Amino acid sequence: MSRLEGFPPIALLHAHTLILGSMPGAASLAAEQYYAHPRNGFWPIVCAVLGIDAALPYSERARLFAERGYALWDVLGACRRKGSLDADIEPESMEVNDFAAFFAAHPGIARVFLNGTAAATLFRRHVAPGLDARIAWQRLPSTSPANASHSYATKLTAWQEIAR
């Protein structure tokens, strides 16, 4: 199994909120875009919550997202995994991103939202113990198409939290 590498964060210096996934899936890695799978609800949901046109090209959506003070990244910077499922990540291959440097470069971040259980579990184990106590964090339902137990409407309602 080959080593997969994630993306750099989408973030501007004035970011106040960080949204974290676990590791980009195969479609995202192939497209070199966060949440590129056509059935992933991330961009439709976030765009609806933040008042961004979801039909805009990826680069425009990402720019407007960042300009509104939101940052996007993943807990893992690299790993080995067959396919796209978080459950298939080889635990011994996980390389956690450098959150100390990220938070030092983005001191205005006061909230972290975790896209799904896998991101929350990884964050809790590898990042939260060293996290500044002033930064609040919360798990939201995964926007992945694999999370069929929640409807789009349920996910959209839960994700309204990022705009509060």
PDB file of C-alpha atoms in Angstrom:
ATOM      1  CA  MET A   1       0.000   0.000   0.000  1.00  0.00           C
ATOM      2  CA  SER A   2       1.408   3.376  -0.940  1.00  0.00           C
ATOM      3  CA  ARG A   3       1.705   6.359   1.358  1.00  0.00           C
ATOM      4  CA  LEU A   4      -1.037   8.953   0.830  1.00  0.00           C
ATOM      5  CA  GLU A   5      -0.392  12.619   1.549  1.00  0.00           C
ATOM      6  CA  GLY A   6      -3.095  15.118   2.425  1.00  0.00           C
ATOM      7  CA  PHE A   7      -3.337  18.778   1.493  1.00  0.00           C
ATOM      8  CA  PRO A   8      -2.081  21.957   3.087  1.00  0.00           C
ATOM      9  CA  PRO A   9      -4.718  23.858   5.038  1.00  0.00           C
ATOM     10  CA  ILE A  10      -7.034  26.372   3.469  1.00  0.00           C
ATOM     11  CA  ALA A  11      -6.653  29.238   5.914  1.00  0.00           C
ATOM     12  CA  LEU A  12      -6.060  32.955   6.113  1.00  0.00           C
ATOM     13  CA  LEU A  13      -4.359  34.642   9.045  1.00  0.00           C
ATOM     14  CA  HIS A  14      -7.661  35.999  10.412  1.00  0.00           C
ATOM     15  CA  ALA A  15      -9.290  32.542  10.661  1.00  0.00           C
ATOM     16  CA  HIS A  16     -11.536  32.075  13.694  1.00  0.00           C
ATOM     17  CA  THR A  17     -12.915  28.582  13.029  1.00  0.00           C
ATOM     18  CA  LEU A  18     -11.161  25.405  11.898  1.00  0.00           C
ATOM     19  CA  ILE A  19     -12.989  22.483  10.312  1.00  0.00           C
ATOM     20  CA  LEU A  20     -11.125  19.186  10.282  1.00  0.00           C
ATOM     21  CA  GLY A  21     -11.638  15.966   8.428  1.00  0.00           C
ATOM     22  CA  SER A  22      -9.609  12.813   8.970  1.00  0.00           C
ATOM     23  CA  MET A  23      -7.783  12.324   5.638  1.00  0.00           C
ATOM     24  CA  PRO A  24      -8.863  13.109   2.057  1.00  0.00           C
ATOM     25  CA  GLY A  25     -10.573  10.258   0.222  1.00  0.00           C
ATOM     26  CA  ALA A  26      -9.520   8.864  -3.142  1.00  0.00           C
ATOM     27  CA  ALA A  27     -11.707  11.253  -5.185  1.00  0.00           C
ATOM     28  CA  SER A  28     -10.348  14.265  -3.306  1.00  0.00           C
ATOM     29  CA  LEU A  29      -6.746  13.118  -3.671  1.00  0.00           C
ATOM     30  CA  ALA A  30      -7.256  12.535  -7.404  1.00  0.00           C
ATOM     31  CA  ALA A  31      -8.862  15.969  -7.886  1.00  0.00           C
ATOM     32  CA  GLU A  32      -6.467  17.676  -5.451  1.00  0.00           C
ATOM     33  CA  GLN A  33      -9.464  19.280  -3.763  1.00  0.00           C
ATOM     34  CA  TYR A  34     -11.014  18.939  -0.339  1.00  0.00           C
ATOM     35  CA  TYR A  35     -14.295  16.990  -0.407  1.00  0.00           C
ATOM     36  CA  ALA A  36     -14.285  16.359  -4.170  1.00  0.00           C
ATOM     37  CA  HIS A  37     -16.478  13.232  -4.117  1.00  0.00           C
ATOM     38  CA  PRO A  38     -19.664  14.300  -5.928  1.00  0.00           C
ATOM     39  CA  ARG A  39     -21.903  12.790  -3.229  1.00  0.00           C
ATOM     40  CA  ASN A  40     -20.040  14.289  -0.276  1.00  0.00           C
ATOM     41  CA  GLY A  41     -22.268  16.905   1.327  1.00  0.00           C
ATOM     42  CA  PHE A  42     -19.486  19.101   2.704  1.00  0.00           C
ATOM     43  CA  TRP A  43     -19.514  21.899   0.127  1.00  0.00           C
ATOM     44  CA  PRO A  44     -23.310  21.991  -0.383  1.00  0.00           C
ATOM     45  CA  ILE A  45     -23.825  22.110   3.398  1.00  0.00           C
ATOM     46  CA  VAL A  46     -21.083  24.612   4.230  1.00  0.00           C
ATOM     47  CA  CYS A  47     -22.041  26.823   1.315  1.00  0.00           C
ATOM     48  CA  ALA A  48     -25.696  26.804   2.414  1.00  0.00           C
ATOM     49  CA  VAL A  49     -24.726  27.686   5.991  1.00  0.00           C
ATOM     50  CA  LEU A  50     -22.278  30.449   5.010  1.00  0.00           C
ATOM     51  CA  GLY A  51     -24.231  31.925   2.097  1.00  0.00           C
ATOM     52  CA  ILE A  52     -21.774  30.866  -0.609  1.00  0.00           C
ATOM     53  CA  ASP A  53     -22.957  29.750  -4.052  1.00  0.00           C
ATOM     54  CA  ALA A  54     -22.221  26.010  -4.125  1.00  0.00           C
ATOM     55  CA  ALA A  55     -22.159  26.090  -7.933  1.00  0.00           C
ATOM     56  CA  LEU A  56     -19.019  28.238  -7.957  1.00  0.00           C
ATOM     57  CA  PRO A  57     -15.762  26.594  -8.993  1.00  0.00           C
ATOM     58  CA  TYR A  58     -13.811  24.964  -6.162  1.00  0.00           C
ATOM     59  CA  SER A  59     -11.188  27.719  -6.038  1.00  0.00           C
ATOM     60  CA  GLU A  60     -13.870  30.378  -5.566  1.00  0.00           C
ATOM     61  CA  ARG A  61     -15.742  28.411  -2.909  1.00  0.00           C
ATOM     62  CA  ALA A  62     -12.489  27.824  -1.031  1.00  0.00           C
ATOM     63  CA  ARG A  63     -11.528  31.512  -1.300  1.00  0.00           C
ATOM     64  CA  LEU A  64     -14.874  32.766  -0.015  1.00  0.00           C
ATOM     65  CA  PHE A  65     -14.855  30.158   2.773  1.00  0.00           C
ATOM     66  CA  ALA A  66     -11.421  31.385   3.931  1.00  0.00           C
ATOM     67  CA  GLU A  67     -12.334  35.070   3.565  1.00  0.00           C
ATOM     68  CA  ARG A  68     -15.232  34.492   5.980  1.00  0.00           C
ATOM     69  CA  GLY A  69     -12.716  33.369   8.620  1.00  0.00           C
ATOM     70  CA  TYR A  70     -12.967  29.604   8.219  1.00  0.00           C
ATOM     71  CA  ALA A  71     -10.051  27.229   7.841  1.00  0.00           C
ATOM     72  CA  LEU A  72     -10.104  23.682   6.487  1.00  0.00           C
ATOM     73  CA  TRP A  73      -7.618  20.877   7.078  1.00  0.00           C
ATOM     74  CA  ASP A  74      -7.354  17.253   8.159  1.00  0.00           C
ATOM     75  CA  VAL A  75      -6.093  15.667  11.353  1.00  0.00           C
ATOM     76  CA  LEU A  76      -3.789  13.400   9.351  1.00  0.00           C
ATOM     77  CA  GLY A  77      -1.180  14.700   6.969  1.00  0.00           C
ATOM     78  CA  ALA A  78      -0.307  11.254   5.629  1.00  0.00           C
ATOM     79  CA  CYS A  79      -1.162   7.581   6.028  1.00  0.00           C
ATOM     80  CA  ARG A  80      -1.527   4.309   4.187  1.00  0.00           C
ATOM     81  CA  ARG A  81      -5.054   3.265   3.284  1.00  0.00           C
ATOM     82  CA  LYS A  82      -6.731   1.153   0.644  1.00  0.00           C
ATOM     83  CA  GLY A  83      -9.738   2.999  -0.778  1.00  0.00           C
ATOM     84  CA  SER A  84     -11.368   5.945   0.963  1.00  0.00           C
ATOM     85  CA  LEU A  85     -12.808   4.608   4.211  1.00  0.00           C
ATOM     86  CA  ASP A  86     -11.325   5.885   7.459  1.00  0.00           C
ATOM     87  CA  ALA A  87     -11.678   2.384   8.886  1.00  0.00           C
ATOM     88  CA  ASP A  88      -9.108   1.185   6.341  1.00  0.00           C
ATOM     89  CA  ILE A  89      -6.338   3.540   7.496  1.00  0.00           C
ATOM     90  CA  GLU A  90      -3.390   1.525   8.796  1.00  0.00           C
ATOM     91  CA  PRO A  91      -2.968   2.826  12.370  1.00  0.00           C
ATOM     92  CA  GLU A  92       0.808   2.508  12.393  1.00  0.00           C
ATOM     93  CA  SER A  93       1.047   4.636   9.233  1.00  0.00           C
ATOM     94  CA  MET A  94      -0.764   7.700  10.608  1.00  0.00           C
ATOM     95  CA  GLU A  95       1.151  10.976  10.514  1.00  0.00           C
ATOM     96  CA  VAL A  96      -0.650  13.768  12.391  1.00  0.00           C
ATOM     97  CA  ASN A  97      -0.440  17.290  11.013  1.00  0.00           C
ATOM     98  CA  ASP A  98       1.570  19.915  12.924  1.00  0.00           C
ATOM     99  CA  PHE A  99      -1.190  21.575  14.922  1.00  0.00           C
ATOM    100  CA  ALA A 100       1.165  23.445  17.247  1.00  0.00           C
ATOM    101  CA  ALA A 101       2.559  25.353  14.264  1.00  0.00           C
ATOM    102  CA  PHE A 102      -0.894  25.818  12.734  1.00  0.00           C
ATOM    103  CA  PHE A 103      -2.435  27.292  15.882  1.00  0.00           C
ATOM    104  CA  ALA A 104       0.637  29.476  16.443  1.00  0.00           C
ATOM    105  CA  ALA A 105       0.206  30.875  12.918  1.00  0.00           C
ATOM    106  CA  HIS A 106      -3.575  31.309  13.387  1.00  0.00           C
ATOM    107  CA  PRO A 107      -3.994  32.626  16.941  1.00  0.00           C
ATOM    108  CA  GLY A 108      -7.563  33.786  16.329  1.00  0.00           C
ATOM    109  CA  ILE A 109      -8.939  30.274  16.024  1.00  0.00           C
ATOM    110  CA  ALA A 110     -11.281  29.723  18.937  1.00  0.00           C
ATOM    111  CA  ARG A 111     -13.381  26.815  17.624  1.00  0.00           C
ATOM    112  CA  VAL A 112     -12.682  23.503  15.930  1.00  0.00           C
ATOM    113  CA  PHE A 113     -15.385  21.435  14.274  1.00  0.00           C
ATOM    114  CA  LEU A 114     -14.702  17.814  13.412  1.00  0.00           C
ATOM    115  CA  ASN A 115     -16.311  16.296  10.351  1.00  0.00           C
ATOM    116  CA  GLY A 116     -17.433  12.933  11.666  1.00  0.00           C
ATOM    117  CA  THR A 117     -16.476  10.358  14.242  1.00  0.00           C
ATOM    118  CA  ALA A 118     -13.116   9.346  12.753  1.00  0.00           C
ATOM    119  CA  ALA A 119     -11.874  12.947  12.689  1.00  0.00           C
ATOM    120  CA  ALA A 120     -13.126  13.453  16.249  1.00  0.00           C
ATOM    121  CA  THR A 121     -11.458  10.285  17.510  1.00  0.00           C
ATOM    122  CA  LEU A 122      -8.136  11.130  15.867  1.00  0.00           C
ATOM    123  CA  PHE A 123      -8.325  14.706  17.134  1.00  0.00           C
ATOM    124  CA  ARG A 124      -9.167  13.628  20.688  1.00  0.00           C
ATOM    125  CA  ARG A 125      -6.255  11.166  20.781  1.00  0.00           C
ATOM    126  CA  HIS A 126      -3.561  13.118  18.961  1.00  0.00           C
ATOM    127  CA  VAL A 127      -4.346  16.834  19.165  1.00  0.00           C
ATOM    128  CA  ALA A 128      -6.681  17.652  22.065  1.00  0.00           C
ATOM    129  CA  PRO A 129      -4.214  16.733  24.846  1.00  0.00           C
ATOM    130  CA  GLY A 130      -1.897  19.556  23.734  1.00  0.00           C
ATOM    131  CA  LEU A 131      -4.647  21.993  22.763  1.00  0.00           C
ATOM    132  CA  ASP A 132      -4.943  25.416  24.342  1.00  0.00           C
ATOM    133  CA  ALA A 133      -7.902  25.276  26.750  1.00  0.00           C
ATOM    134  CA  ARG A 134      -9.415  28.402  25.165  1.00  0.00           C
ATOM    135  CA  ILE A 135     -10.133  26.487  21.936  1.00  0.00           C
ATOM    136  CA  ALA A 136     -13.494  24.712  21.968  1.00  0.00           C
ATOM    137  CA  TRP A 137     -14.083  21.662  19.797  1.00  0.00           C
ATOM    138  CA  GLN A 138     -17.127  19.731  18.687  1.00  0.00           C
ATOM    139  CA  ARG A 139     -17.912  16.745  16.482  1.00  0.00           C
ATOM    140  CA  LEU A 140     -20.467  17.201  13.713  1.00  0.00           C
ATOM    141  CA  PRO A 141     -22.057  14.429  11.638  1.00  0.00           C
ATOM    142  CA  SER A 142     -19.863  13.324   8.770  1.00  0.00           C
ATOM    143  CA  THR A 143     -20.736  14.799   5.390  1.00  0.00           C
ATOM    144  CA  SER A 144     -19.434  11.633   3.713  1.00  0.00           C
ATOM    145  CA  PRO A 145     -21.810   9.652   1.516  1.00  0.00           C
ATOM    146  CA  ALA A 146     -20.823   6.665   3.680  1.00  0.00           C
ATOM    147  CA  ASN A 147     -22.747   8.327   6.537  1.00  0.00           C
ATOM    148  CA  ALA A 148     -26.177   7.331   5.258  1.00  0.00           C
ATOM    149  CA  SER A 149     -27.672   7.210   8.755  1.00  0.00           C
ATOM    150  CA  HIS A 150     -28.165  10.995   8.679  1.00  0.00           C
ATOM    151  CA  SER A 151     -30.202  12.737   5.998  1.00  0.00           C
ATOM    152  CA  TYR A 152     -28.949  15.842   4.239  1.00  0.00           C
ATOM    153  CA  ALA A 153     -31.490  17.907   6.222  1.00  0.00           C
ATOM    154  CA  THR A 154     -30.245  16.490   9.531  1.00  0.00           C
ATOM    155  CA  LYS A 155     -26.638  17.180   8.593  1.00  0.00           C
ATOM    156  CA  LEU A 156     -27.501  20.705   7.447  1.00  0.00           C
ATOM    157  CA  THR A 157     -29.238  21.450  10.746  1.00  0.00           C
ATOM    158  CA  ALA A 158     -26.283  20.180  12.780  1.00  0.00           C
ATOM    159  CA  TRP A 159     -23.757  22.083  10.652  1.00  0.00           C
ATOM    160  CA  GLN A 160     -25.585  25.388  11.321  1.00  0.00           C
ATOM    161  CA  GLU A 161     -23.437  25.404  14.470  1.00  0.00           C
ATOM    162  CA  ILE A 162     -20.408  26.613  12.492  1.00  0.00           C
ATOM    163  CA  ALA A 163     -22.134  29.940  11.790  1.00  0.00           C
ATOM    164  CA  ARG A 164     -23.003  30.711  15.413  1.00  0.00           C
TER     165      ARG A 164
END
